[in-house]
Amino acid sequence: MPTRKEVKKVTTHVLQEMKQRGEKIAMLTAYDYTMAKIIDNAGIDVILVGDSASNVMAGHETTLPITLDQMIYHAGSVIRAIDRALVVVDLPFGSYQANSKEALNSAIRIMKESGAHAVKLEGGREIKESIERILTAGIPVMGHLGLTPQSIYKFGTYTVRAKEQDEAERLLEDAKLLEQYGCFALVVEKIPATLATKVSQSISVPVIGIGAGSGTDGQVLVTHDMLGMTHEFSPRFLRRYLNLYESMGNAFKQYITDVKSKDFPSDKEQY
Ligand code: KIV
Protein backbone atom coordinates (compact mmCIF):
# COMPACT_ATOMS: atom_id res chain seq x y z
CA MET A 1 0.00 0.00 0.00
CA PRO A 2 1.71 3.31 -1.04
CA THR A 3 2.01 5.84 1.77
CA ARG A 4 1.12 9.47 1.24
CA LYS A 5 3.98 11.99 1.50
CA GLU A 6 4.05 13.91 4.80
CA VAL A 7 3.54 17.51 3.67
CA LYS A 8 1.88 20.60 5.07
CA LYS A 9 -1.47 20.69 3.34
CA VAL A 10 -2.97 23.89 1.96
CA THR A 11 -6.24 24.68 3.73
CA THR A 12 -8.68 27.57 3.45
CA HIS A 13 -7.00 28.92 6.60
CA VAL A 14 -3.57 28.79 4.93
CA LEU A 15 -4.95 30.81 1.97
CA GLN A 16 -6.28 33.42 4.40
CA GLU A 17 -2.83 33.70 6.01
CA MET A 18 -1.21 34.02 2.57
CA LYS A 19 -3.46 36.99 1.79
CA GLN A 20 -2.63 38.59 5.15
CA ARG A 21 1.13 38.39 4.54
CA GLY A 22 0.84 39.40 0.87
CA GLU A 23 1.94 36.04 -0.57
CA LYS A 24 0.29 35.42 -3.94
CA ILE A 25 -1.83 32.29 -4.39
CA ALA A 26 -1.18 30.11 -7.47
CA MET A 27 -4.12 28.07 -8.78
CA LEU A 28 -4.45 25.87 -11.89
CA THR A 29 -7.13 23.56 -13.24
CA ALA A 30 -6.84 19.76 -13.43
CA TYR A 31 -9.33 17.08 -14.42
CA ASP A 32 -7.27 13.86 -14.28
CA TYR A 33 -4.84 11.97 -12.05
CA THR A 34 -1.64 12.30 -14.11
CA MET A 35 -1.88 16.06 -14.67
CA ALA A 36 -2.93 16.69 -11.07
CA LYS A 37 0.09 14.74 -9.78
CA ILE A 38 2.53 16.83 -11.84
CA ILE A 39 0.87 20.10 -10.79
CA ASP A 40 0.74 19.14 -7.09
CA ASN A 41 4.40 18.04 -7.11
CA ALA A 42 5.33 21.41 -8.64
CA GLY A 43 3.95 23.07 -5.50
CA ILE A 44 0.66 24.62 -6.61
CA ASP A 45 -1.53 26.03 -3.80
CA VAL A 46 -5.00 25.31 -5.22
CA ILE A 47 -6.24 22.91 -7.90
CA LEU A 48 -9.58 23.75 -9.46
CA VAL A 49 -11.54 20.90 -10.98
CA GLY A 50 -13.27 23.42 -13.20
CA ASP A 51 -16.36 22.87 -15.28
CA SER A 52 -14.03 24.01 -18.09
CA ALA A 53 -13.60 20.21 -18.30
CA SER A 54 -16.71 20.48 -20.44
CA ASN A 55 -14.68 22.38 -23.07
CA VAL A 56 -11.18 21.01 -22.55
CA MET A 57 -11.88 17.33 -21.89
CA ALA A 58 -15.20 16.73 -23.61
CA GLY A 59 -15.03 19.22 -26.52
CA HIS A 60 -18.30 21.02 -25.77
CA GLU A 61 -18.64 24.63 -26.88
CA THR A 62 -19.79 25.78 -23.43
CA THR A 63 -19.56 24.63 -19.80
CA LEU A 64 -23.30 23.93 -19.62
CA PRO A 65 -23.48 20.25 -20.70
CA ILE A 66 -21.15 18.75 -18.07
CA THR A 67 -23.04 16.78 -15.41
CA LEU A 68 -22.62 16.38 -11.66
CA ASP A 69 -21.63 12.71 -12.14
CA GLN A 70 -18.95 13.73 -14.65
CA MET A 71 -17.58 16.42 -12.30
CA ILE A 72 -17.42 13.86 -9.49
CA TYR A 73 -15.49 11.47 -11.77
CA HIS A 74 -12.93 14.19 -12.63
CA ALA A 75 -12.68 15.35 -9.00
CA GLY A 76 -12.07 11.81 -7.70
CA SER A 77 -9.26 11.33 -10.24
CA VAL A 78 -7.61 14.57 -9.12
CA ILE A 79 -8.02 13.88 -5.40
CA ARG A 80 -6.22 10.52 -5.72
CA ALA A 81 -3.14 12.39 -7.00
CA ILE A 82 -2.89 15.12 -4.40
CA ASP A 83 -0.55 15.38 -1.41
CA ARG A 84 -0.57 19.12 -0.75
CA ALA A 85 -2.94 21.32 -2.77
CA LEU A 86 -6.43 22.41 -1.75
CA VAL A 87 -8.86 20.92 -4.29
CA VAL A 88 -11.91 23.01 -5.23
CA VAL A 89 -14.62 21.58 -7.50
CA ASP A 90 -17.11 23.53 -9.62
CA LEU A 91 -20.78 22.82 -9.04
CA PRO A 92 -21.90 22.35 -12.66
CA PHE A 93 -24.74 24.20 -14.37
CA GLY A 94 -28.11 22.85 -13.27
CA SER A 95 -26.86 21.34 -10.02
CA TYR A 96 -27.51 24.35 -7.74
CA GLN A 97 -29.62 27.03 -9.41
CA ALA A 98 -33.08 25.53 -8.76
CA ASN A 99 -33.02 25.88 -4.97
CA SER A 100 -30.71 25.77 -1.96
CA LYS A 101 -31.66 22.19 -1.04
CA GLU A 102 -30.54 20.97 -4.45
CA ALA A 103 -27.36 23.04 -4.10
CA LEU A 104 -26.59 21.41 -0.74
CA ASN A 105 -27.29 17.91 -2.08
CA SER A 106 -24.98 18.51 -5.06
CA ALA A 107 -22.20 19.87 -2.83
CA ILE A 108 -22.55 16.89 -0.45
CA ARG A 109 -22.31 14.45 -3.36
CA ILE A 110 -19.10 16.13 -4.58
CA MET A 111 -17.49 16.06 -1.13
CA LYS A 112 -18.61 12.53 -0.25
CA GLU A 113 -18.05 10.77 -3.58
CA SER A 114 -14.81 12.50 -4.69
CA GLY A 115 -13.14 13.53 -1.42
CA ALA A 116 -12.82 17.18 -2.57
CA HIS A 117 -12.05 19.97 -0.09
CA ALA A 118 -14.38 22.78 -1.28
CA VAL A 119 -16.88 23.74 -3.98
CA LYS A 120 -17.18 26.77 -6.28
CA LEU A 121 -20.41 28.39 -7.45
CA GLU A 122 -20.93 31.15 -10.01
CA GLY A 123 -22.98 34.21 -9.05
CA GLY A 124 -23.57 36.90 -6.45
CA ARG A 125 -26.54 37.88 -4.28
CA GLU A 126 -28.91 35.61 -6.25
CA ILE A 127 -27.25 32.49 -4.81
CA LYS A 128 -27.16 33.71 -1.18
CA GLU A 129 -29.40 30.94 0.18
CA SER A 130 -27.47 28.20 -1.60
CA ILE A 131 -24.11 29.42 -0.28
CA GLU A 132 -25.43 29.72 3.27
CA ARG A 133 -27.07 26.28 3.16
CA ILE A 134 -23.93 24.59 1.80
CA LEU A 135 -21.91 26.26 4.57
CA THR A 136 -24.26 24.83 7.23
CA ALA A 137 -22.95 21.38 6.24
CA GLY A 138 -19.37 22.51 6.86
CA ILE A 139 -18.47 22.66 3.17
CA PRO A 140 -16.20 25.58 2.23
CA VAL A 141 -17.50 27.68 -0.69
CA MET A 142 -15.52 29.69 -3.25
CA GLY A 143 -17.44 32.39 -5.16
CA HIS A 144 -17.04 33.37 -8.83
CA LEU A 145 -17.91 36.84 -10.23
CA GLY A 146 -17.32 38.76 -13.47
CA LEU A 147 -17.40 36.56 -16.54
CA THR A 148 -19.46 33.59 -15.39
CA PRO A 149 -19.40 31.08 -18.27
CA GLN A 150 -22.51 29.21 -17.05
CA SER A 151 -24.51 32.39 -17.94
CA ILE A 152 -23.08 32.70 -21.46
CA TYR A 153 -26.53 32.63 -23.09
CA LYS A 154 -27.68 35.55 -20.90
CA PHE A 155 -24.68 37.72 -21.85
CA GLY A 156 -24.11 36.42 -25.39
CA THR A 157 -20.33 37.02 -25.43
CA TYR A 158 -17.14 36.20 -23.54
CA THR A 159 -15.98 39.86 -23.54
CA VAL A 160 -14.65 41.76 -20.52
CA ARG A 161 -17.31 42.29 -17.81
CA ALA A 162 -18.05 45.25 -15.50
CA LYS A 163 -16.51 47.93 -17.71
CA GLU A 164 -19.48 50.24 -17.06
CA GLN A 165 -19.76 51.95 -13.67
CA ASP A 166 -23.12 50.45 -12.62
CA GLU A 167 -21.97 46.90 -13.37
CA ALA A 168 -18.64 47.56 -11.61
CA GLU A 169 -20.44 48.87 -8.52
CA ARG A 170 -22.75 45.86 -8.48
CA LEU A 171 -19.79 43.48 -8.77
CA LEU A 172 -18.01 45.18 -5.85
CA GLU A 173 -21.20 44.95 -3.75
CA ASP A 174 -21.58 41.27 -4.69
CA ALA A 175 -17.98 40.58 -3.64
CA LYS A 176 -18.65 42.14 -0.24
CA LEU A 177 -21.86 40.11 0.08
CA LEU A 178 -20.11 36.84 -0.83
CA GLU A 179 -17.61 37.55 1.93
CA GLN A 180 -20.49 38.25 4.37
CA TYR A 181 -22.29 35.02 3.39
CA GLY A 182 -19.11 33.14 4.33
CA CYS A 183 -17.19 32.37 1.09
CA PHE A 184 -13.53 31.62 1.90
CA ALA A 185 -12.29 33.05 -1.43
CA LEU A 186 -13.52 34.42 -4.76
CA VAL A 187 -12.56 34.05 -8.39
CA VAL A 188 -12.97 37.18 -10.52
CA GLU A 189 -12.86 36.49 -14.24
CA LYS A 190 -12.16 38.92 -17.09
CA ILE A 191 -12.83 42.26 -15.41
CA PRO A 192 -10.77 45.50 -15.55
CA ALA A 193 -7.56 45.31 -13.49
CA THR A 194 -8.41 48.45 -11.48
CA LEU A 195 -11.76 46.97 -10.41
CA ALA A 196 -10.18 43.61 -9.48
CA THR A 197 -7.57 45.41 -7.36
CA LYS A 198 -10.34 47.39 -5.63
CA VAL A 199 -12.27 44.16 -4.92
CA SER A 200 -9.14 42.53 -3.42
CA GLN A 201 -8.50 45.57 -1.24
CA SER A 202 -12.15 45.85 -0.11
CA ILE A 203 -12.61 42.34 1.28
CA SER A 204 -10.58 40.24 3.69
CA VAL A 205 -10.87 36.88 1.87
CA PRO A 206 -8.49 36.02 -1.00
CA VAL A 207 -9.49 37.12 -4.51
CA ILE A 208 -8.06 35.01 -7.33
CA GLY A 209 -8.07 36.54 -10.79
CA ILE A 210 -8.14 35.27 -14.35
CA GLY A 211 -7.84 38.05 -16.90
CA ALA A 212 -8.16 40.50 -14.00
CA GLY A 213 -4.65 42.00 -13.75
CA SER A 214 -1.91 41.77 -11.15
CA GLY A 215 -3.63 43.39 -8.17
CA THR A 216 -5.54 40.32 -7.00
CA ASP A 217 -4.35 37.98 -4.23
CA GLY A 218 -3.69 35.16 -6.68
CA GLN A 219 -3.98 33.95 -10.25
CA VAL A 220 -5.68 31.03 -11.96
CA LEU A 221 -5.29 29.70 -15.51
CA VAL A 222 -6.71 26.71 -17.32
CA THR A 223 -3.75 24.30 -17.42
CA HIS A 224 -4.33 23.10 -20.98
CA ASP A 225 -4.26 26.75 -22.14
CA MET A 226 -1.06 27.73 -20.27
CA LEU A 227 0.68 24.60 -21.59
CA GLY A 228 -0.27 25.58 -25.15
CA MET A 229 -2.27 22.40 -25.79
CA THR A 230 -5.27 24.46 -26.93
CA HIS A 231 -3.98 26.65 -29.76
CA GLU A 232 -7.25 28.12 -31.02
CA PHE A 233 -7.92 30.02 -27.73
CA SER A 234 -5.77 33.17 -27.43
CA PRO A 235 -7.15 35.80 -25.07
CA ARG A 236 -4.83 38.68 -24.11
CA PHE A 237 -4.51 37.49 -20.50
CA LEU A 238 -3.21 34.02 -21.41
CA ARG A 239 0.52 33.42 -20.94
CA ARG A 240 1.65 30.23 -22.68
CA TYR A 241 4.53 28.52 -20.86
CA LEU A 242 4.92 25.79 -23.49
CA ASN A 243 3.74 25.05 -27.01
CA LEU A 244 2.61 21.48 -26.34
CA TYR A 245 0.23 21.47 -29.31
CA GLU A 246 3.29 21.62 -31.57
CA SER A 247 5.69 19.46 -29.56
CA MET A 248 3.11 16.73 -28.93
CA GLY A 249 2.12 16.84 -32.59
CA ASN A 250 5.78 16.40 -33.58
CA ALA A 251 6.17 13.46 -31.18
CA PHE A 252 3.06 11.77 -32.63
CA LYS A 253 4.33 12.31 -36.20
CA GLN A 254 7.74 10.84 -35.27
CA TYR A 255 6.05 7.78 -33.71
CA ILE A 256 3.95 7.22 -36.84
CA THR A 257 7.08 7.51 -39.01
CA ASP A 258 9.01 5.10 -36.75
CA VAL A 259 6.22 2.48 -36.82
CA LYS A 260 5.75 2.68 -40.57
CA SER A 261 9.50 2.57 -41.28
CA LYS A 262 9.88 -0.41 -38.86
CA ASP A 263 12.37 1.63 -36.80
CA PHE A 264 10.16 1.04 -33.71
CA PRO A 265 10.47 -1.25 -31.85
CA SER A 266 14.21 -1.87 -32.08
CA ASP A 267 15.94 -5.07 -30.89
CA LYS A 268 16.43 -3.47 -27.46
CA GLU A 269 12.75 -2.58 -27.18
CA GLN A 270 11.45 -6.14 -27.30
CA TYR A 271 11.60 -9.38 -25.23
O1 KIV B 1 -13.96 26.18 -14.94
C1 KIV B 1 -12.90 26.82 -14.82
O2 KIV B 1 -11.83 26.41 -15.28
C2 KIV B 1 -12.96 28.10 -14.11
C3 KIV B 1 -11.74 28.97 -14.17
C4 KIV B 1 -11.60 29.59 -15.50
C5 KIV B 1 -11.72 29.96 -13.08
O3 KIV B 1 -13.94 28.42 -13.52
Coordinates of C-alpha atoms and ligand atoms in Angstrom, one line a residue:
M1 CA 0.0 0.0 0.0
P2 CA 1.7 3.3 -1.0
T3 CA 2.0 5.8 1.8
R4 CA 1.1 9.5 1.2
K5 CA 4.0 12.0 1.5
E6 CA 4.0 13.9 4.8
V7 CA 3.5 17.5 3.7
K8 CA 1.9 20.6 5.1
K9 CA -1.5 20.7 3.3
V10 CA -3.0 23.9 2.0
T11 CA -6.2 24.7 3.7
T12 CA -8.7 27.6 3.5
H13 CA -7.0 28.9 6.6
V14 CA -3.6 28.8 4.9
L15 CA -5.0 30.8 2.0
Q16 CA -6.3 33.4 4.4
E17 CA -2.8 33.7 6.0
M18 CA -1.2 34.0 2.6
K19 CA -3.5 37.0 1.8
Q20 CA -2.6 38.6 5.1
R21 CA 1.1 38.4 4.5
G22 CA 0.8 39.4 0.9
E23 CA 1.9 36.0 -0.6
K24 CA 0.3 35.4 -3.9
I25 CA -1.8 32.3 -4.4
A26 CA -1.2 30.1 -7.5
M27 CA -4.1 28.1 -8.8
L28 CA -4.5 25.9 -11.9
T29 CA -7.1 23.6 -13.2
A30 CA -6.8 19.8 -13.4
Y31 CA -9.3 17.1 -14.4
D32 CA -7.3 13.9 -14.3
Y33 CA -4.8 12.0 -12.1
T34 CA -1.6 12.3 -14.1
M35 CA -1.9 16.1 -14.7
A36 CA -2.9 16.7 -11.1
K37 CA 0.1 14.7 -9.8
I38 CA 2.5 16.8 -11.8
I39 CA 0.9 20.1 -10.8
D40 CA 0.7 19.1 -7.1
N41 CA 4.4 18.0 -7.1
A42 CA 5.3 21.4 -8.6
G43 CA 3.9 23.1 -5.5
I44 CA 0.7 24.6 -6.6
D45 CA -1.5 26.0 -3.8
V46 CA -5.0 25.3 -5.2
I47 CA -6.2 22.9 -7.9
L48 CA -9.6 23.7 -9.5
V49 CA -11.5 20.9 -11.0
G50 CA -13.3 23.4 -13.2
D51 CA -16.4 22.9 -15.3
S52 CA -14.0 24.0 -18.1
A53 CA -13.6 20.2 -18.3
S54 CA -16.7 20.5 -20.4
N55 CA -14.7 22.4 -23.1
V56 CA -11.2 21.0 -22.5
M57 CA -11.9 17.3 -21.9
A58 CA -15.2 16.7 -23.6
G59 CA -15.0 19.2 -26.5
H60 CA -18.3 21.0 -25.8
E61 CA -18.6 24.6 -26.9
T62 CA -19.8 25.8 -23.4
T63 CA -19.6 24.6 -19.8
L64 CA -23.3 23.9 -19.6
P65 CA -23.5 20.2 -20.7
I66 CA -21.1 18.7 -18.1
T67 CA -23.0 16.8 -15.4
L68 CA -22.6 16.4 -11.7
D69 CA -21.6 12.7 -12.1
Q70 CA -18.9 13.7 -14.6
M71 CA -17.6 16.4 -12.3
I72 CA -17.4 13.9 -9.5
Y73 CA -15.5 11.5 -11.8
H74 CA -12.9 14.2 -12.6
A75 CA -12.7 15.3 -9.0
G76 CA -12.1 11.8 -7.7
S77 CA -9.3 11.3 -10.2
V78 CA -7.6 14.6 -9.1
I79 CA -8.0 13.9 -5.4
R80 CA -6.2 10.5 -5.7
A81 CA -3.1 12.4 -7.0
I82 CA -2.9 15.1 -4.4
D83 CA -0.5 15.4 -1.4
R84 CA -0.6 19.1 -0.7
A85 CA -2.9 21.3 -2.8
L86 CA -6.4 22.4 -1.8
V87 CA -8.9 20.9 -4.3
V88 CA -11.9 23.0 -5.2
V89 CA -14.6 21.6 -7.5
D90 CA -17.1 23.5 -9.6
L91 CA -20.8 22.8 -9.0
P92 CA -21.9 22.3 -12.7
F93 CA -24.7 24.2 -14.4
G94 CA -28.1 22.8 -13.3
S95 CA -26.9 21.3 -10.0
Y96 CA -27.5 24.4 -7.7
Q97 CA -29.6 27.0 -9.4
A98 CA -33.1 25.5 -8.8
N99 CA -33.0 25.9 -5.0
S100 CA -30.7 25.8 -2.0
K101 CA -31.7 22.2 -1.0
E102 CA -30.5 21.0 -4.4
A103 CA -27.4 23.0 -4.1
L104 CA -26.6 21.4 -0.7
N105 CA -27.3 17.9 -2.1
S106 CA -25.0 18.5 -5.1
A107 CA -22.2 19.9 -2.8
I108 CA -22.5 16.9 -0.5
R109 CA -22.3 14.4 -3.4
I110 CA -19.1 16.1 -4.6
M111 CA -17.5 16.1 -1.1
K112 CA -18.6 12.5 -0.3
E113 CA -18.0 10.8 -3.6
S114 CA -14.8 12.5 -4.7
G115 CA -13.1 13.5 -1.4
A116 CA -12.8 17.2 -2.6
H117 CA -12.0 20.0 -0.1
A118 CA -14.4 22.8 -1.3
V119 CA -16.9 23.7 -4.0
K120 CA -17.2 26.8 -6.3
L121 CA -20.4 28.4 -7.4
E122 CA -20.9 31.2 -10.0
G123 CA -23.0 34.2 -9.1
G124 CA -23.6 36.9 -6.4
R125 CA -26.5 37.9 -4.3
E126 CA -28.9 35.6 -6.3
I127 CA -27.2 32.5 -4.8
K128 CA -27.2 33.7 -1.2
E129 CA -29.4 30.9 0.2
S130 CA -27.5 28.2 -1.6
I131 CA -24.1 29.4 -0.3
E132 CA -25.4 29.7 3.3
R133 CA -27.1 26.3 3.2
I134 CA -23.9 24.6 1.8
L135 CA -21.9 26.3 4.6
T136 CA -24.3 24.8 7.2
A137 CA -23.0 21.4 6.2
G138 CA -19.4 22.5 6.9
I139 CA -18.5 22.7 3.2
P140 CA -16.2 25.6 2.2
V141 CA -17.5 27.7 -0.7
M142 CA -15.5 29.7 -3.3
G143 CA -17.4 32.4 -5.2
H144 CA -17.0 33.4 -8.8
L145 CA -17.9 36.8 -10.2
G146 CA -17.3 38.8 -13.5
L147 CA -17.4 36.6 -16.5
T148 CA -19.5 33.6 -15.4
P149 CA -19.4 31.1 -18.3
Q150 CA -22.5 29.2 -17.1
S151 CA -24.5 32.4 -17.9
I152 CA -23.1 32.7 -21.5
Y153 CA -26.5 32.6 -23.1
K154 CA -27.7 35.5 -20.9
F155 CA -24.7 37.7 -21.9
G156 CA -24.1 36.4 -25.4
T157 CA -20.3 37.0 -25.4
Y158 CA -17.1 36.2 -23.5
T159 CA -16.0 39.9 -23.5
V160 CA -14.6 41.8 -20.5
R161 CA -17.3 42.3 -17.8
A162 CA -18.0 45.3 -15.5
K163 CA -16.5 47.9 -17.7
E164 CA -19.5 50.2 -17.1
Q165 CA -19.8 52.0 -13.7
D166 CA -23.1 50.5 -12.6
E167 CA -22.0 46.9 -13.4
A168 CA -18.6 47.6 -11.6
E169 CA -20.4 48.9 -8.5
R170 CA -22.8 45.9 -8.5
L171 CA -19.8 43.5 -8.8
L172 CA -18.0 45.2 -5.8
E173 CA -21.2 45.0 -3.8
D174 CA -21.6 41.3 -4.7
A175 CA -18.0 40.6 -3.6
K176 CA -18.7 42.1 -0.2
L177 CA -21.9 40.1 0.1
L178 CA -20.1 36.8 -0.8
E179 CA -17.6 37.6 1.9
Q180 CA -20.5 38.3 4.4
Y181 CA -22.3 35.0 3.4
G182 CA -19.1 33.1 4.3
C183 CA -17.2 32.4 1.1
F184 CA -13.5 31.6 1.9
A185 CA -12.3 33.0 -1.4
L186 CA -13.5 34.4 -4.8
V187 CA -12.6 34.1 -8.4
V188 CA -13.0 37.2 -10.5
E189 CA -12.9 36.5 -14.2
K190 CA -12.2 38.9 -17.1
I191 CA -12.8 42.3 -15.4
P192 CA -10.8 45.5 -15.5
A193 CA -7.6 45.3 -13.5
T194 CA -8.4 48.5 -11.5
L195 CA -11.8 47.0 -10.4
A196 CA -10.2 43.6 -9.5
T197 CA -7.6 45.4 -7.4
K198 CA -10.3 47.4 -5.6
V199 CA -12.3 44.2 -4.9
S200 CA -9.1 42.5 -3.4
Q201 CA -8.5 45.6 -1.2
S202 CA -12.1 45.8 -0.1
I203 CA -12.6 42.3 1.3
S204 CA -10.6 40.2 3.7
V205 CA -10.9 36.9 1.9
P206 CA -8.5 36.0 -1.0
V207 CA -9.5 37.1 -4.5
I208 CA -8.1 35.0 -7.3
G209 CA -8.1 36.5 -10.8
I210 CA -8.1 35.3 -14.4
G211 CA -7.8 38.1 -16.9
A212 CA -8.2 40.5 -14.0
G213 CA -4.7 42.0 -13.7
S214 CA -1.9 41.8 -11.2
G215 CA -3.6 43.4 -8.2
T216 CA -5.5 40.3 -7.0
D217 CA -4.4 38.0 -4.2
G218 CA -3.7 35.2 -6.7
Q219 CA -4.0 33.9 -10.3
V220 CA -5.7 31.0 -12.0
L221 CA -5.3 29.7 -15.5
V222 CA -6.7 26.7 -17.3
T223 CA -3.7 24.3 -17.4
H224 CA -4.3 23.1 -21.0
D225 CA -4.3 26.8 -22.1
M226 CA -1.1 27.7 -20.3
L227 CA 0.7 24.6 -21.6
G228 CA -0.3 25.6 -25.2
M229 CA -2.3 22.4 -25.8
T230 CA -5.3 24.5 -26.9
H231 CA -4.0 26.6 -29.8
E232 CA -7.3 28.1 -31.0
F233 CA -7.9 30.0 -27.7
S234 CA -5.8 33.2 -27.4
P235 CA -7.1 35.8 -25.1
R236 CA -4.8 38.7 -24.1
F237 CA -4.5 37.5 -20.5
L238 CA -3.2 34.0 -21.4
R239 CA 0.5 33.4 -20.9
R240 CA 1.7 30.2 -22.7
Y241 CA 4.5 28.5 -20.9
L242 CA 4.9 25.8 -23.5
N243 CA 3.7 25.0 -27.0
L244 CA 2.6 21.5 -26.3
Y245 CA 0.2 21.5 -29.3
E246 CA 3.3 21.6 -31.6
S247 CA 5.7 19.5 -29.6
M248 CA 3.1 16.7 -28.9
G249 CA 2.1 16.8 -32.6
N250 CA 5.8 16.4 -33.6
A251 CA 6.2 13.5 -31.2
F252 CA 3.1 11.8 -32.6
K253 CA 4.3 12.3 -36.2
Q254 CA 7.7 10.8 -35.3
Y255 CA 6.0 7.8 -33.7
I256 CA 3.9 7.2 -36.8
T257 CA 7.1 7.5 -39.0
D258 CA 9.0 5.1 -36.8
V259 CA 6.2 2.5 -36.8
K260 CA 5.8 2.7 -40.6
S261 CA 9.5 2.6 -41.3
K262 CA 9.9 -0.4 -38.9
D263 CA 12.4 1.6 -36.8
F264 CA 10.2 1.0 -33.7
P265 CA 10.5 -1.2 -31.9
S266 CA 14.2 -1.9 -32.1
D267 CA 15.9 -5.1 -30.9
K268 CA 16.4 -3.5 -27.5
E269 CA 12.7 -2.6 -27.2
Q270 CA 11.4 -6.1 -27.3
Y271 CA 11.6 -9.4 -25.2
Ligands
KIV1 O1 -14.0 26.2 -14.9 C1 -12.9 26.8 -14.8 O2 -11.8 26.4 -15.3 C2 -13.0 28.1 -14.1 C3 -11.7 29.0 -14.2 C4 -11.6 29.6 -15.5 C5 -11.7 30.0 -13.1 O3 -13.9 28.4 -13.5

